[in-house]
Amino acid sequence: MPILVVADLHLDMWLQAGRDPLAALSPELLGSLDGVFIAGDLSNKPKVRWQSMIRHLARYVPLEHIHVLPGNHDYYDHVLDGDDRLAEICAEAGANFAQKSVTVIGDTRFLSCTLWTDFALHADPGRAMMAAQRDMNDYRYIRCAGAGFRRIRPSDTAFIHADHRAWLEEKLSAPLAGETIVVTHHCPHPDLIGERRGDLEAAYGSNLLPMIEKFQPDLWLFGHTHWRVEATVGKTVVRNVSLAYPGQVPAGEEEGIFLRGLVSAITS
Ligand SMILES: [Fe+2]
């Protein structure tokens, strides 16, 4: 049951740079995959670009094996309350939309959602929210249809975080024989967020250690930080599977990065 999970594919930027990261994967590996999860940030401008990005992925993997979870970039020039449109684009293309979705492949259950953050990583969520609103593109390029198409605020993404977190807790509470793998865009581990982001760190991840310790999923894969690190919490491996921007990945390193998200290789 080889499943590949990759976050921060930013495929639009790679193709604009004249590089195709997927070409680094061997036809043997691609042909053996039972599923590919894009754990957020497939591309900017989803209403214009997702269709062609999914078509590009389908050159390598059958459409029915492609699962797309939106990251923050996948809402740029779109609306935060626009998951229905993203689901429609996936359905029209023949791929699967993986927001708040339970996907069972073999005897493994994948729980996937964007996650966002609670801005509570450090002592002062109010300060972290102000910093995010001031300095992060998310709060410039994403709007909220249900609020007159105004720009989103950190309180909007914190609200969705609470919803996604409650959904994850509910799903993790349901017993299941077999493995459970959580796939999110944002980081669930306070030590895996990266350094020197100051007040912005709380926009990259939250402290979900109590949830991980309580439910002990086999694996929790995430992206967003572009910082390829991992940690073990009890029996749970928490691992970043960001590909990242083309300028951050020297030619020849793509395959090794992709293989970090090859689930059978991590859990075996
Ligand atoms: Fe991201």
PDB file of C-alpha atoms and ligand atoms in Angstrom:
ATOM      1  CA  MET A   1       0.000   0.000   0.000  1.00  0.00           C
ATOM      2  CA  PRO A   2       2.444   2.714  -1.021  1.00  0.00           C
ATOM      3  CA  ILE A   3       0.884   6.139  -0.487  1.00  0.00           C
ATOM      4  CA  LEU A   4       2.792   9.334  -1.113  1.00  0.00           C
ATOM      5  CA  VAL A   5       2.019  12.458   0.918  1.00  0.00           C
ATOM      6  CA  VAL A   6       3.612  15.722  -0.138  1.00  0.00           C
ATOM      7  CA  ALA A   7       2.890  19.236   1.094  1.00  0.00           C
ATOM      8  CA  ASP A   8       3.793  22.590  -0.416  1.00  0.00           C
ATOM      9  CA  LEU A   9       4.089  21.293  -3.939  1.00  0.00           C
ATOM     10  CA  HIS A  10       3.598  24.881  -5.222  1.00  0.00           C
ATOM     11  CA  LEU A  11       3.348  23.294  -8.637  1.00  0.00           C
ATOM     12  CA  ASP A  12       2.490  26.588 -10.378  1.00  0.00           C
ATOM     13  CA  MET A  13       5.791  28.102  -9.234  1.00  0.00           C
ATOM     14  CA  TRP A  14       7.797  25.017 -10.246  1.00  0.00           C
ATOM     15  CA  LEU A  15       6.297  24.942 -13.725  1.00  0.00           C
ATOM     16  CA  GLN A  16       6.814  28.695 -14.102  1.00  0.00           C
ATOM     17  CA  ALA A  17      10.453  28.089 -13.179  1.00  0.00           C
ATOM     18  CA  GLY A  18      10.676  25.481 -15.954  1.00  0.00           C
ATOM     19  CA  ARG A  19      11.012  22.562 -13.539  1.00  0.00           C
ATOM     20  CA  ASP A  20       8.730  19.585 -13.021  1.00  0.00           C
ATOM     21  CA  PRO A  21       9.349  18.094  -9.578  1.00  0.00           C
ATOM     22  CA  LEU A  22       7.307  14.970 -10.303  1.00  0.00           C
ATOM     23  CA  ALA A  23       9.672  14.018 -13.116  1.00  0.00           C
ATOM     24  CA  ALA A  24      12.172  13.121 -10.385  1.00  0.00           C
ATOM     25  CA  LEU A  25      10.078  10.121  -9.322  1.00  0.00           C
ATOM     26  CA  SER A  26      10.664   6.790 -11.008  1.00  0.00           C
ATOM     27  CA  PRO A  27       7.881   5.324 -13.161  1.00  0.00           C
ATOM     28  CA  GLU A  28       8.118   2.166 -11.012  1.00  0.00           C
ATOM     29  CA  LEU A  29       7.349   4.071  -7.832  1.00  0.00           C
ATOM     30  CA  LEU A  30       4.614   6.157  -9.456  1.00  0.00           C
ATOM     31  CA  GLY A  31       3.021   3.058 -10.931  1.00  0.00           C
ATOM     32  CA  SER A  32       2.982   1.316  -7.562  1.00  0.00           C
ATOM     33  CA  LEU A  33       1.172   4.109  -5.676  1.00  0.00           C
ATOM     34  CA  ASP A  34      -2.328   3.522  -4.350  1.00  0.00           C
ATOM     35  CA  GLY A  35      -2.738   7.189  -3.547  1.00  0.00           C
ATOM     36  CA  VAL A  36      -1.109  10.614  -3.543  1.00  0.00           C
ATOM     37  CA  PHE A  37      -2.104  13.232  -0.990  1.00  0.00           C
ATOM     38  CA  ILE A  38      -1.283  16.858  -1.671  1.00  0.00           C
ATOM     39  CA  ALA A  39      -1.159  18.176   1.885  1.00  0.00           C
ATOM     40  CA  GLY A  40      -1.815  21.793   0.981  1.00  0.00           C
ATOM     41  CA  ASP A  41      -0.375  24.490  -1.268  1.00  0.00           C
ATOM     42  CA  LEU A  42      -0.880  22.804  -4.614  1.00  0.00           C
ATOM     43  CA  SER A  43      -0.891  26.301  -6.149  1.00  0.00           C
ATOM     44  CA  ASN A  44      -2.006  29.896  -5.749  1.00  0.00           C
ATOM     45  CA  LYS A  45      -5.207  31.067  -7.485  1.00  0.00           C
ATOM     46  CA  PRO A  46      -7.065  27.752  -7.397  1.00  0.00           C
ATOM     47  CA  LYS A  47     -10.045  28.925  -9.456  1.00  0.00           C
ATOM     48  CA  VAL A  48      -7.687  29.622 -12.360  1.00  0.00           C
ATOM     49  CA  ARG A  49      -4.932  27.071 -11.779  1.00  0.00           C
ATOM     50  CA  TRP A  50      -6.144  23.982  -9.919  1.00  0.00           C
ATOM     51  CA  GLN A  51      -7.676  22.407 -12.984  1.00  0.00           C
ATOM     52  CA  SER A  52      -4.422  22.474 -14.955  1.00  0.00           C
ATOM     53  CA  MET A  53      -2.372  21.539 -11.876  1.00  0.00           C
ATOM     54  CA  ILE A  54      -4.535  18.457 -11.327  1.00  0.00           C
ATOM     55  CA  ARG A  55      -4.260  17.611 -15.021  1.00  0.00           C
ATOM     56  CA  HIS A  56      -0.499  17.818 -14.659  1.00  0.00           C
ATOM     57  CA  LEU A  57      -0.530  15.469 -11.660  1.00  0.00           C
ATOM     58  CA  ALA A  58      -2.656  13.060 -13.689  1.00  0.00           C
ATOM     59  CA  ARG A  59       0.224  12.628 -16.146  1.00  0.00           C
ATOM     60  CA  TYR A  60       1.901  10.691 -13.346  1.00  0.00           C
ATOM     61  CA  VAL A  61      -0.874   9.275 -11.153  1.00  0.00           C
ATOM     62  CA  PRO A  62      -4.421   8.165 -12.042  1.00  0.00           C
ATOM     63  CA  LEU A  63      -6.924  10.890 -11.120  1.00  0.00           C
ATOM     64  CA  GLU A  64      -8.879   8.647  -8.774  1.00  0.00           C
ATOM     65  CA  HIS A  65      -5.714   8.210  -6.695  1.00  0.00           C
ATOM     66  CA  ILE A  66      -5.173  11.959  -6.243  1.00  0.00           C
ATOM     67  CA  HIS A  67      -6.378  13.573  -2.983  1.00  0.00           C
ATOM     68  CA  VAL A  68      -6.055  17.341  -2.678  1.00  0.00           C
ATOM     69  CA  LEU A  69      -6.167  19.093   0.676  1.00  0.00           C
ATOM     70  CA  PRO A  70      -6.058  22.904   0.511  1.00  0.00           C
ATOM     71  CA  GLY A  71      -3.298  24.851   2.252  1.00  0.00           C
ATOM     72  CA  ASN A  72      -3.313  28.592   2.798  1.00  0.00           C
ATOM     73  CA  HIS A  73      -2.025  29.320  -0.741  1.00  0.00           C
ATOM     74  CA  ASP A  74      -4.923  27.368  -2.218  1.00  0.00           C
ATOM     75  CA  TYR A  75      -7.244  30.104  -0.958  1.00  0.00           C
ATOM     76  CA  TYR A  76      -5.316  33.000  -2.568  1.00  0.00           C
ATOM     77  CA  ASP A  77      -7.523  35.046  -4.873  1.00  0.00           C
ATOM     78  CA  HIS A  78     -10.340  32.923  -3.488  1.00  0.00           C
ATOM     79  CA  VAL A  79     -12.429  32.894  -0.314  1.00  0.00           C
ATOM     80  CA  LEU A  80     -11.796  31.132   2.974  1.00  0.00           C
ATOM     81  CA  ASP A  81     -15.403  29.926   2.990  1.00  0.00           C
ATOM     82  CA  GLY A  82     -15.030  28.572  -0.547  1.00  0.00           C
ATOM     83  CA  ASP A  83     -14.311  24.881   0.041  1.00  0.00           C
ATOM     84  CA  ASP A  84     -17.421  24.011  -1.965  1.00  0.00           C
ATOM     85  CA  ARG A  85     -15.871  25.570  -5.095  1.00  0.00           C
ATOM     86  CA  LEU A  86     -12.564  23.757  -4.497  1.00  0.00           C
ATOM     87  CA  ALA A  87     -14.454  20.483  -4.076  1.00  0.00           C
ATOM     88  CA  GLU A  88     -16.251  21.200  -7.339  1.00  0.00           C
ATOM     89  CA  ILE A  89     -12.983  21.805  -9.219  1.00  0.00           C
ATOM     90  CA  CYS A  90     -11.623  18.491  -7.898  1.00  0.00           C
ATOM     91  CA  ALA A  91     -14.809  16.634  -8.795  1.00  0.00           C
ATOM     92  CA  GLU A  92     -14.904  18.131 -12.305  1.00  0.00           C
ATOM     93  CA  ALA A  93     -11.288  17.079 -12.807  1.00  0.00           C
ATOM     94  CA  GLY A  94     -11.955  13.573 -11.452  1.00  0.00           C
ATOM     95  CA  ALA A  95      -9.737  13.915  -8.350  1.00  0.00           C
ATOM     96  CA  ASN A  96     -10.688  13.760  -4.654  1.00  0.00           C
ATOM     97  CA  PHE A  97     -11.067  16.782  -2.390  1.00  0.00           C
ATOM     98  CA  ALA A  98      -9.602  15.955   1.012  1.00  0.00           C
ATOM     99  CA  GLN A  99     -10.787  18.744   3.305  1.00  0.00           C
ATOM    100  CA  LYS A 100     -12.118  17.253   6.562  1.00  0.00           C
ATOM    101  CA  SER A 101     -12.120  13.879   4.918  1.00  0.00           C
ATOM    102  CA  VAL A 102     -11.652  10.313   6.048  1.00  0.00           C
ATOM    103  CA  THR A 103     -10.005   8.264   3.321  1.00  0.00           C
ATOM    104  CA  VAL A 104      -9.589   4.556   3.844  1.00  0.00           C
ATOM    105  CA  ILE A 105      -6.968   2.849   1.699  1.00  0.00           C
ATOM    106  CA  GLY A 106      -6.383  -0.793   2.536  1.00  0.00           C
ATOM    107  CA  ASP A 107      -6.553  -0.963   6.320  1.00  0.00           C
ATOM    108  CA  THR A 108      -5.191   2.548   6.800  1.00  0.00           C
ATOM    109  CA  ARG A 109      -7.380   5.524   7.523  1.00  0.00           C
ATOM    110  CA  PHE A 110      -6.203   8.997   6.509  1.00  0.00           C
ATOM    111  CA  LEU A 111      -7.736  11.940   8.365  1.00  0.00           C
ATOM    112  CA  SER A 112      -7.028  15.161   6.525  1.00  0.00           C
ATOM    113  CA  CYS A 113      -7.819  18.838   7.090  1.00  0.00           C
ATOM    114  CA  THR A 114      -6.015  22.168   6.599  1.00  0.00           C
ATOM    115  CA  LEU A 115      -5.860  22.842  10.369  1.00  0.00           C
ATOM    116  CA  TRP A 116      -4.701  26.504  10.423  1.00  0.00           C
ATOM    117  CA  THR A 117      -3.588  27.630  13.911  1.00  0.00           C
ATOM    118  CA  ASP A 118      -4.920  28.938  17.221  1.00  0.00           C
ATOM    119  CA  PHE A 119      -2.200  31.655  17.504  1.00  0.00           C
ATOM    120  CA  ALA A 120      -1.682  30.386  21.063  1.00  0.00           C
ATOM    121  CA  LEU A 121       1.770  28.926  20.607  1.00  0.00           C
ATOM    122  CA  HIS A 122       3.344  31.591  22.772  1.00  0.00           C
ATOM    123  CA  ALA A 123       1.898  33.478  25.666  1.00  0.00           C
ATOM    124  CA  ASP A 124       0.146  36.238  23.757  1.00  0.00           C
ATOM    125  CA  PRO A 125      -2.359  35.176  21.048  1.00  0.00           C
ATOM    126  CA  GLY A 126      -3.567  38.763  20.589  1.00  0.00           C
ATOM    127  CA  ARG A 127      -0.063  39.913  19.709  1.00  0.00           C
ATOM    128  CA  ALA A 128       0.465  36.893  17.421  1.00  0.00           C
ATOM    129  CA  MET A 129      -2.786  37.649  15.598  1.00  0.00           C
ATOM    130  CA  MET A 130      -1.831  41.289  15.098  1.00  0.00           C
ATOM    131  CA  ALA A 131       1.570  40.259  13.727  1.00  0.00           C
ATOM    132  CA  ALA A 132      -0.006  37.756  11.342  1.00  0.00           C
ATOM    133  CA  GLN A 133      -2.531  40.268  10.060  1.00  0.00           C
ATOM    134  CA  ARG A 134       0.222  42.811   9.498  1.00  0.00           C
ATOM    135  CA  ASP A 135       2.874  40.575   7.941  1.00  0.00           C
ATOM    136  CA  MET A 136       1.326  37.498   6.360  1.00  0.00           C
ATOM    137  CA  ASN A 137       0.042  37.417   2.800  1.00  0.00           C
ATOM    138  CA  ASP A 138      -2.844  35.158   3.835  1.00  0.00           C
ATOM    139  CA  TYR A 139      -4.558  38.193   5.313  1.00  0.00           C
ATOM    140  CA  ARG A 140      -4.124  40.193   2.119  1.00  0.00           C
ATOM    141  CA  TYR A 141      -4.954  37.638  -0.579  1.00  0.00           C
ATOM    142  CA  ILE A 142      -7.822  35.654   0.969  1.00  0.00           C
ATOM    143  CA  ARG A 143     -11.314  37.052   1.443  1.00  0.00           C
ATOM    144  CA  CYS A 144     -14.461  35.947   3.237  1.00  0.00           C
ATOM    145  CA  ALA A 145     -17.572  35.683   1.064  1.00  0.00           C
ATOM    146  CA  GLY A 146     -19.892  35.423   4.053  1.00  0.00           C
ATOM    147  CA  ALA A 147     -18.666  38.769   5.389  1.00  0.00           C
ATOM    148  CA  GLY A 148     -19.087  40.937   2.309  1.00  0.00           C
ATOM    149  CA  PHE A 149     -15.857  39.723   0.702  1.00  0.00           C
ATOM    150  CA  ARG A 150     -13.687  41.574   3.198  1.00  0.00           C
ATOM    151  CA  ARG A 151     -10.112  40.401   3.714  1.00  0.00           C
ATOM    152  CA  ILE A 152      -9.876  37.587   6.228  1.00  0.00           C
ATOM    153  CA  ARG A 153      -8.590  38.201   9.738  1.00  0.00           C
ATOM    154  CA  PRO A 154      -6.617  35.886  12.037  1.00  0.00           C
ATOM    155  CA  SER A 155      -9.819  35.402  14.048  1.00  0.00           C
ATOM    156  CA  ASP A 156     -11.389  33.841  10.914  1.00  0.00           C
ATOM    157  CA  THR A 157      -8.614  31.261  10.517  1.00  0.00           C
ATOM    158  CA  ALA A 158      -8.537  30.623  14.294  1.00  0.00           C
ATOM    159  CA  PHE A 159     -12.260  29.852  14.080  1.00  0.00           C
ATOM    160  CA  ILE A 160     -11.639  27.292  11.333  1.00  0.00           C
ATOM    161  CA  HIS A 161      -8.751  25.852  13.333  1.00  0.00           C
ATOM    162  CA  ALA A 162     -11.140  25.209  16.239  1.00  0.00           C
ATOM    163  CA  ASP A 163     -13.559  23.484  13.876  1.00  0.00           C
ATOM    164  CA  HIS A 164     -10.862  21.324  12.259  1.00  0.00           C
ATOM    165  CA  ARG A 165      -9.380  20.452  15.621  1.00  0.00           C
ATOM    166  CA  ALA A 166     -12.766  19.357  16.976  1.00  0.00           C
ATOM    167  CA  TRP A 167     -13.343  17.306  13.821  1.00  0.00           C
ATOM    168  CA  LEU A 168      -9.964  15.598  14.210  1.00  0.00           C
ATOM    169  CA  GLU A 169     -10.659  14.809  17.873  1.00  0.00           C
ATOM    170  CA  GLU A 170     -14.006  13.310  16.969  1.00  0.00           C
ATOM    171  CA  LYS A 171     -12.525  11.144  14.224  1.00  0.00           C
ATOM    172  CA  LEU A 172      -9.507  10.097  16.288  1.00  0.00           C
ATOM    173  CA  SER A 173     -11.901   9.032  19.076  1.00  0.00           C
ATOM    174  CA  ALA A 174     -13.551   6.497  16.782  1.00  0.00           C
ATOM    175  CA  PRO A 175     -11.757   3.186  17.229  1.00  0.00           C
ATOM    176  CA  LEU A 176     -10.469   1.400  14.156  1.00  0.00           C
ATOM    177  CA  ALA A 177      -8.367  -1.667  13.600  1.00  0.00           C
ATOM    178  CA  GLY A 178      -5.481  -0.714  11.366  1.00  0.00           C
ATOM    179  CA  GLU A 179      -3.329   2.358  11.052  1.00  0.00           C
ATOM    180  CA  THR A 180      -4.396   5.968  11.400  1.00  0.00           C
ATOM    181  CA  ILE A 181      -2.490   8.691   9.593  1.00  0.00           C
ATOM    182  CA  VAL A 182      -3.281  12.362  10.086  1.00  0.00           C
ATOM    183  CA  VAL A 183      -2.477  14.731   7.233  1.00  0.00           C
ATOM    184  CA  THR A 184      -2.655  18.492   7.832  1.00  0.00           C
ATOM    185  CA  HIS A 185      -1.175  21.543   6.175  1.00  0.00           C
ATOM    186  CA  HIS A 186      -0.253  23.403   9.360  1.00  0.00           C
ATOM    187  CA  CYS A 187       2.123  22.089  11.995  1.00  0.00           C
ATOM    188  CA  PRO A 188       0.798  20.335  15.134  1.00  0.00           C
ATOM    189  CA  HIS A 189       4.056  20.244  17.118  1.00  0.00           C
ATOM    190  CA  PRO A 190       5.548  23.270  18.913  1.00  0.00           C
ATOM    191  CA  ASP A 191       9.138  22.152  18.343  1.00  0.00           C
ATOM    192  CA  LEU A 192       8.807  21.576  14.582  1.00  0.00           C
ATOM    193  CA  ILE A 193       7.772  25.025  13.451  1.00  0.00           C
ATOM    194  CA  GLY A 194      11.156  26.498  12.691  1.00  0.00           C
ATOM    195  CA  GLU A 195      13.192  29.290  14.116  1.00  0.00           C
ATOM    196  CA  ARG A 196      13.499  33.033  14.027  1.00  0.00           C
ATOM    197  CA  ARG A 197       9.958  33.715  12.923  1.00  0.00           C
ATOM    198  CA  GLY A 198       9.313  35.661  16.095  1.00  0.00           C
ATOM    199  CA  ASP A 199       5.714  36.691  16.581  1.00  0.00           C
ATOM    200  CA  LEU A 200       4.758  34.905  13.335  1.00  0.00           C
ATOM    201  CA  GLU A 201       5.589  31.427  14.658  1.00  0.00           C
ATOM    202  CA  ALA A 202       2.065  31.050  15.997  1.00  0.00           C
ATOM    203  CA  ALA A 203       0.734  31.406  12.435  1.00  0.00           C
ATOM    204  CA  TYR A 204       2.656  28.296  11.368  1.00  0.00           C
ATOM    205  CA  GLY A 205       1.559  25.816  13.983  1.00  0.00           C
ATOM    206  CA  SER A 206      -0.131  25.068  17.264  1.00  0.00           C
ATOM    207  CA  ASN A 207       0.642  22.880  20.231  1.00  0.00           C
ATOM    208  CA  LEU A 208      -1.436  19.769  19.635  1.00  0.00           C
ATOM    209  CA  LEU A 209       0.810  17.536  21.755  1.00  0.00           C
ATOM    210  CA  PRO A 210      -2.026  16.695  24.176  1.00  0.00           C
ATOM    211  CA  MET A 211      -4.123  15.420  21.260  1.00  0.00           C
ATOM    212  CA  ILE A 212      -1.231  13.427  19.812  1.00  0.00           C
ATOM    213  CA  GLU A 213      -0.407  11.954  23.217  1.00  0.00           C
ATOM    214  CA  LYS A 214      -4.016  11.047  23.874  1.00  0.00           C
ATOM    215  CA  PHE A 215      -4.849   9.374  20.561  1.00  0.00           C
ATOM    216  CA  GLN A 216      -1.422   8.251  19.345  1.00  0.00           C
ATOM    217  CA  PRO A 217      -2.072   8.094  15.586  1.00  0.00           C
ATOM    218  CA  ASP A 218       0.607   6.102  13.795  1.00  0.00           C
ATOM    219  CA  LEU A 219       1.765   9.063  11.767  1.00  0.00           C
ATOM    220  CA  TRP A 220       1.059  12.802  11.470  1.00  0.00           C
ATOM    221  CA  LEU A 221       2.321  14.380   8.277  1.00  0.00           C
ATOM    222  CA  PHE A 222       2.211  18.128   7.731  1.00  0.00           C
ATOM    223  CA  GLY A 223       3.710  20.957   5.678  1.00  0.00           C
ATOM    224  CA  HIS A 224       3.527  24.749   5.524  1.00  0.00           C
ATOM    225  CA  THR A 225       6.835  25.415   7.288  1.00  0.00           C
ATOM    226  CA  HIS A 226       9.096  24.215   4.445  1.00  0.00           C
ATOM    227  CA  TRP A 227      11.314  22.923   7.246  1.00  0.00           C
ATOM    228  CA  ARG A 228      11.933  19.199   6.932  1.00  0.00           C
ATOM    229  CA  VAL A 229      12.084  17.929  10.459  1.00  0.00           C
ATOM    230  CA  GLU A 230      10.380  15.287  12.524  1.00  0.00           C
ATOM    231  CA  ALA A 231       9.819  14.162  16.084  1.00  0.00           C
ATOM    232  CA  THR A 232       8.382  11.168  17.868  1.00  0.00           C
ATOM    233  CA  VAL A 233       5.611  11.621  20.428  1.00  0.00           C
ATOM    234  CA  GLY A 234       4.961   8.301  22.151  1.00  0.00           C
ATOM    235  CA  LYS A 235       4.385   5.992  19.209  1.00  0.00           C
ATOM    236  CA  THR A 236       3.444   8.799  16.797  1.00  0.00           C
ATOM    237  CA  VAL A 237       5.932   9.988  14.206  1.00  0.00           C
ATOM    238  CA  VAL A 238       5.263  13.655  13.389  1.00  0.00           C
ATOM    239  CA  ARG A 239       7.013  14.595  10.176  1.00  0.00           C
ATOM    240  CA  ASN A 240       7.178  17.571   7.856  1.00  0.00           C
ATOM    241  CA  VAL A 241       6.776  16.581   4.202  1.00  0.00           C
ATOM    242  CA  SER A 242       7.150  19.984   2.512  1.00  0.00           C
ATOM    243  CA  LEU A 243       8.587  20.036  -0.960  1.00  0.00           C
ATOM    244  CA  ALA A 244       8.852  23.890  -0.877  1.00  0.00           C
ATOM    245  CA  TYR A 245       9.463  26.585  -3.492  1.00  0.00           C
ATOM    246  CA  PRO A 246      11.678  25.672  -6.452  1.00  0.00           C
ATOM    247  CA  GLY A 247      14.275  28.212  -5.313  1.00  0.00           C
ATOM    248  CA  GLN A 248      14.575  26.292  -2.029  1.00  0.00           C
ATOM    249  CA  VAL A 249      15.244  22.901  -3.637  1.00  0.00           C
ATOM    250  CA  PRO A 250      18.545  22.309  -5.475  1.00  0.00           C
ATOM    251  CA  ALA A 251      18.146  20.261  -8.668  1.00  0.00           C
ATOM    252  CA  GLY A 252      18.573  16.575  -7.907  1.00  0.00           C
ATOM    253  CA  GLU A 253      17.152  16.753  -4.386  1.00  0.00           C
ATOM    254  CA  GLU A 254      13.492  16.426  -5.362  1.00  0.00           C
ATOM    255  CA  GLU A 255      13.250  12.633  -5.173  1.00  0.00           C
ATOM    256  CA  GLY A 256      14.778  12.393  -1.701  1.00  0.00           C
ATOM    257  CA  ILE A 257      12.351  15.012  -0.454  1.00  0.00           C
ATOM    258  CA  PHE A 258       9.332  13.233  -1.954  1.00  0.00           C
ATOM    259  CA  LEU A 259      10.399   9.945  -0.369  1.00  0.00           C
ATOM    260  CA  ARG A 260      10.083  11.537   3.098  1.00  0.00           C
ATOM    261  CA  GLY A 261       6.332  11.290   2.536  1.00  0.00           C
ATOM    262  CA  LEU A 262       6.207   7.702   1.296  1.00  0.00           C
ATOM    263  CA  VAL A 263       3.990   6.264   3.984  1.00  0.00           C
ATOM    264  CA  SER A 264       4.922   2.577   3.694  1.00  0.00           C
ATOM    265  CA  ALA A 265       8.588   3.481   4.077  1.00  0.00           C
ATOM    266  CA  ILE A 266       7.917   5.437   7.294  1.00  0.00           C
ATOM    267  CA  THR A 267       5.604   2.995   9.011  1.00  0.00           C
ATOM    268  CA  SER A 268       7.355  -0.258   8.104  1.00  0.00           C
TER     269      SER A 268
HETATM  270 FE    FE B   1       1.376  26.923   3.427  1.00  0.00          FE
END
